[in-house]
């Protein structure tokens, strides 16, 4: 059984804990036998929720500062970003294998021929073991999934669909400009093609009760989804939500509420689902609130401590045993 040693904020001595959730870092180590690092790329994409393809203005929580119309990249730009990122990650974190992470905006929002050219550049070294493509569920079609399926025969390919909530009322309120049904259709189109599916969710969206947030994750747990990134709603500068927050219209979760909700969510997820993230990821210079979310490692330790306090683990609410989770996490991928 894998063990992790960490210092809990609430304990004065080191605590030895079994892993109570299926963490992405652990999955990558098991799958590739070494340290794998994601290299974040900017492919010059736009977003259909900003450029008018679907809507203008973007999601109310999305920081617009860096938004510009799709930039024309030099033909070799992705390859150059990869090589520079790999060199830096080798030095900083001693990574030996890499996943090309097309992160900014919607990385399937272009003609399939252009996507083929961009994705191809990412395979710039034998040390590149995969691709991860961040996008929206309304931004894929059969030809784009065929392209990703081809890449999945060369290595590990993830597609990350932003969903945020399974409630259309909430999606409308935050101007996502897509529906839950569109997300389900995208997942069905992608499943069974050798592509790993990751979903992004947000806890604390306006108008949502804890029960609504849990319902989102109950629905996700029933879909063929391989990974999840759970985020905390946080307020960033230059967003519609920042103005709503200043007017007192957006209540935020406290640290304790967030930790408790994340643990409730973990209990609902199947043990096979890899948890890629469970904290906010806002740069300090654009974050307005809550400031406590900058303490990422402290929040992660709080989540681990809360799971221990509850004697709980991923999938417990589904009747899964801790022994099964441990067995899955030692099984070679
Ligand atoms: S959060 Fe994503 S989908 Fe929403 S506006 Fe920003 S880039 Fe577009």
XYZ file of C-alpha atoms and ligand atoms in Angstrom:
341
model
C 0.000 0.000 0.000
C 1.451 3.393 -0.915
C 2.305 5.661 1.965
C 2.821 9.397 1.964
C 4.467 11.263 4.797
C 3.455 14.835 5.353
C 3.190 17.396 8.095
C -0.389 18.243 8.895
C -1.088 21.870 9.821
C -3.107 20.579 12.724
C -0.493 18.214 14.073
C 2.820 19.061 15.679
C 4.526 15.805 14.640
C 4.835 14.227 11.198
C 1.870 12.013 10.342
C 2.094 8.859 8.280
C -1.003 8.422 6.179
C -2.180 6.013 3.603
C -3.345 7.781 0.467
C -7.077 8.233 0.713
C -7.582 9.554 -2.795
C -6.237 8.762 -6.245
C -3.815 11.613 -6.862
C -2.594 12.462 -10.370
C 1.085 12.590 -9.359
C 0.808 9.083 -7.992
C -0.954 7.879 -11.139
C 1.763 9.356 -13.390
C 4.547 7.750 -11.395
C 2.849 4.380 -11.582
C 2.099 4.741 -15.295
C 5.521 5.999 -16.402
C 7.834 4.942 -13.553
C 9.393 8.404 -13.267
C 8.616 12.044 -12.618
C 6.351 13.407 -15.360
C 5.811 17.143 -15.690
C 3.172 19.031 -17.662
C 4.557 21.791 -19.871
C 2.031 24.588 -20.207
C 1.687 25.904 -23.753
C -0.020 28.871 -25.342
C -1.244 27.873 -28.787
C -2.701 31.252 -29.753
C -6.288 30.001 -29.463
C -9.394 31.983 -28.708
C -12.571 31.024 -26.861
C -16.008 30.662 -28.495
C -17.496 32.297 -25.404
C -15.498 35.452 -26.019
C -15.015 35.800 -29.748
C -18.735 35.656 -30.563
C -18.798 32.116 -32.007
C -21.027 31.233 -29.084
C -21.216 34.440 -27.042
C -19.275 37.536 -26.081
C -17.889 38.474 -22.698
C -16.817 35.058 -21.430
C -17.622 33.337 -18.163
C -18.241 35.822 -15.356
C -15.358 34.386 -13.282
C -12.838 34.382 -16.164
C -10.050 36.929 -16.007
C -9.983 38.846 -19.282
C -6.675 40.617 -18.793
C -4.696 38.314 -21.008
C -7.373 37.891 -23.660
C -6.500 38.833 -27.172
C -7.831 37.584 -30.471
C -6.103 34.403 -31.675
C -2.465 35.189 -32.232
C -0.745 33.950 -35.380
C 2.013 31.735 -34.032
C 5.307 31.135 -35.774
C 5.171 27.686 -37.446
C 7.540 26.188 -34.860
C 6.189 28.044 -31.795
C 4.793 25.028 -29.947
C 7.989 23.062 -30.441
C 10.026 26.031 -29.122
C 7.753 26.405 -26.050
C 8.058 22.673 -25.377
C 11.851 22.600 -25.610
C 12.240 25.645 -23.342
C 9.682 24.282 -20.833
C 11.333 20.847 -20.736
C 14.770 22.301 -20.144
C 13.455 24.401 -17.273
C 11.477 21.509 -15.718
C 14.508 19.211 -15.902
C 16.425 21.742 -13.807
C 13.665 22.876 -11.434
C 11.786 19.661 -10.613
C 14.077 16.972 -12.055
C 11.341 15.728 -14.362
C 12.385 13.226 -17.003
C 9.196 12.808 -19.054
C 6.737 15.434 -20.204
C 3.138 16.015 -21.191
C 2.380 18.940 -23.511
C -0.424 20.889 -21.886
C -2.445 23.061 -24.272
C -4.005 25.126 -21.524
C -4.949 28.675 -22.497
C -8.491 29.226 -23.804
C -10.168 26.519 -25.951
C -7.583 24.341 -27.613
C -9.908 22.611 -30.053
C -11.358 25.911 -31.313
C -9.731 25.897 -34.765
C -10.028 23.952 -38.056
C -8.870 20.365 -37.621
C -5.953 20.854 -40.081
C -4.581 23.663 -37.915
C -5.004 21.578 -34.758
C -3.142 18.694 -36.426
C -0.209 21.022 -37.199
C -0.096 22.400 -33.636
C -0.436 19.080 -31.805
C 2.194 17.468 -34.029
C 4.805 20.006 -32.922
C 4.409 18.944 -29.299
C 6.018 15.543 -30.023
C 9.418 17.173 -30.209
C 11.420 14.632 -28.173
C 11.271 10.953 -27.146
C 10.763 12.305 -23.608
C 7.313 13.640 -24.533
C 4.860 10.970 -23.384
C 1.559 12.670 -24.060
C -0.735 15.589 -24.686
C -3.336 17.260 -22.525
C -5.867 19.465 -24.311
C -7.973 21.962 -22.371
C -11.233 22.910 -24.077
C -14.996 23.440 -23.816
C -17.566 20.686 -24.395
C -19.175 22.637 -27.262
C -15.870 22.791 -29.079
C -15.338 19.233 -30.343
C -16.696 17.224 -33.257
C -16.074 13.788 -34.790
C -13.078 14.948 -36.878
C -11.343 16.549 -33.872
C -11.914 13.459 -31.742
C -10.532 11.291 -34.595
C -7.401 13.462 -34.570
C -6.964 13.079 -30.809
C -7.576 9.334 -31.071
C -4.680 9.142 -33.579
C -2.428 10.928 -31.073
C -3.622 8.595 -28.316
C -1.999 5.736 -30.253
C 1.372 7.487 -29.798
C 1.091 8.240 -26.082
C -1.183 9.343 -23.316
C -3.791 11.881 -24.428
C -6.104 13.731 -22.060
C -8.896 16.069 -23.027
C -9.977 18.449 -20.265
C -13.578 19.609 -20.548
C -14.629 22.656 -18.534
C -18.043 21.924 -17.063
C -18.027 23.732 -13.674
C -21.591 22.696 -12.777
C -24.158 20.175 -13.971
C -26.949 22.724 -13.391
C -28.001 24.700 -16.462
C -29.380 27.461 -14.246
C -25.890 28.016 -12.822
C -24.220 27.702 -16.231
C -26.533 30.434 -17.495
C -25.913 32.625 -14.453
C -22.141 32.569 -14.965
C -22.494 32.907 -18.763
C -20.877 29.597 -19.681
C -22.889 29.571 -22.911
C -23.170 25.786 -23.026
C -25.461 23.286 -21.346
C -24.948 20.164 -19.281
C -26.373 18.075 -22.151
C -23.653 19.408 -24.456
C -21.067 18.230 -21.929
C -22.626 14.747 -21.823
C -22.636 14.615 -25.642
C -18.934 15.577 -25.754
C -18.086 12.865 -23.203
C -20.031 10.259 -25.221
C -18.267 11.318 -28.430
C -14.858 11.001 -26.726
C -15.316 7.830 -24.668
C -13.968 4.527 -25.964
C -11.432 6.168 -28.324
C -8.328 5.721 -26.142
C -8.515 9.374 -25.032
C -8.612 10.051 -21.296
C -11.320 12.458 -20.202
C -10.866 14.996 -17.411
C -13.616 17.335 -16.171
C -13.235 20.694 -14.418
C -15.718 21.642 -11.695
C -16.053 24.623 -9.355
C -17.314 24.519 -5.776
C -19.074 27.634 -4.485
C -20.660 28.994 -7.677
C -23.336 31.637 -7.013
C -26.787 30.309 -6.204
C -25.550 26.752 -5.581
C -26.312 24.887 -2.379
C -23.967 22.149 -1.120
C -26.536 19.613 -2.333
C -26.392 21.056 -5.877
C -22.580 20.821 -5.864
C -22.727 17.212 -4.714
C -25.352 16.438 -7.372
C -22.939 17.706 -10.051
C -20.331 15.219 -8.842
C -22.838 12.374 -8.490
C -23.672 12.815 -12.178
C -20.010 12.999 -13.161
C -19.342 9.807 -11.209
C -21.772 7.942 -13.481
C -20.068 9.038 -16.717
C -16.992 7.454 -18.392
C -14.648 10.102 -16.983
C -11.055 9.325 -16.002
C -9.992 12.442 -14.124
C -11.230 15.561 -12.389
C -9.964 19.012 -11.433
C -11.963 20.474 -8.548
C -11.612 24.230 -8.109
C -12.676 26.695 -5.472
C -14.636 29.704 -6.722
C -12.273 32.627 -6.339
C -12.594 36.196 -7.466
C -10.047 37.581 -9.916
C -9.473 41.158 -11.003
C -11.057 42.447 -14.216
C -13.937 39.989 -14.193
C -17.702 40.458 -14.158
C -17.701 38.541 -10.896
C -15.248 40.982 -9.303
C -17.811 43.754 -9.768
C -20.594 41.519 -8.398
C -18.379 40.660 -5.428
C -17.699 44.328 -4.702
C -21.474 44.890 -4.642
C -21.763 42.096 -2.049
C -23.588 39.753 -4.457
C -21.173 36.793 -4.314
C -20.743 34.967 -1.012
C -17.581 32.854 -0.901
C -16.901 29.555 0.832
C -14.789 29.613 3.967
C -11.694 27.410 4.087
C -13.489 24.984 6.428
C -16.568 24.810 4.178
C -14.413 24.158 1.102
C -12.364 21.422 2.801
C -15.519 19.719 4.012
C -17.180 19.918 0.572
C -14.096 18.556 -1.226
C -14.092 15.576 1.151
C -17.821 15.024 0.468
C -17.030 15.083 -3.273
C -14.066 12.686 -2.913
C -16.346 10.219 -1.143
C -18.702 10.271 -4.169
C -16.071 9.661 -6.853
C -15.151 6.206 -8.159
C -11.653 5.143 -7.000
C -10.543 4.816 -10.640
C -11.062 8.537 -11.257
C -7.758 10.380 -10.921
C -7.909 13.651 -8.982
C -5.719 16.067 -10.910
C -6.352 19.108 -8.743
C -8.426 20.182 -5.765
C -7.439 23.745 -5.069
C -7.769 27.143 -6.705
C -4.980 28.162 -9.031
C -5.022 31.949 -9.072
C -1.877 34.049 -9.429
C -1.512 36.278 -6.332
C -1.441 39.471 -8.403
C -4.896 38.904 -9.898
C -6.579 37.260 -6.913
C -9.057 39.408 -4.958
C -10.571 36.769 -2.642
C -10.419 34.521 -0.758
C -6.770 35.077 0.144
C -6.583 31.777 2.043
C -6.629 29.874 -1.240
C -3.026 30.979 -1.884
C -1.987 28.499 0.827
C -2.279 25.531 -1.544
C -0.248 23.003 0.425
C -1.996 23.983 3.670
C -5.416 23.467 2.069
C -4.336 20.082 0.663
C -3.121 19.060 4.113
C -6.435 20.160 5.614
C -8.270 17.947 3.090
C -6.046 14.975 3.948
C -6.502 15.587 7.672
C -10.272 15.832 7.276
C -10.354 12.494 5.415
C -8.374 10.954 8.270
C -10.648 12.544 10.884
C -13.703 11.113 9.094
C -11.904 7.830 8.436
C -12.995 8.288 4.852
C -11.599 7.859 1.306
C -12.393 8.172 -2.365
C -15.532 6.216 -3.206
C -16.594 5.487 0.371
C -20.111 6.844 -0.263
C -20.365 4.395 -3.201
C -19.581 1.461 -0.941
C -15.950 1.187 -2.112
C -13.386 -0.078 0.398
C -10.066 1.542 1.251
C -8.414 -1.789 0.370
C -9.787 -1.571 -3.193
C -8.494 2.001 -3.565
C -5.069 0.875 -2.328
C -5.085 -2.112 -4.702
C -5.929 0.144 -7.654
C -3.096 2.464 -6.731
C -0.533 -0.311 -6.750
C -1.764 -1.969 -9.942
C 0.435 -1.125 -12.967
C -1.401 1.108 -15.487
S -13.311 30.230 -18.540
Fe -12.754 29.203 -20.448
S -14.719 29.042 -21.539
Fe -14.983 30.628 -19.990
S -14.478 32.545 -21.048
Fe -12.628 31.854 -19.992
S -11.509 30.707 -21.592
Fe -13.643 30.895 -22.280
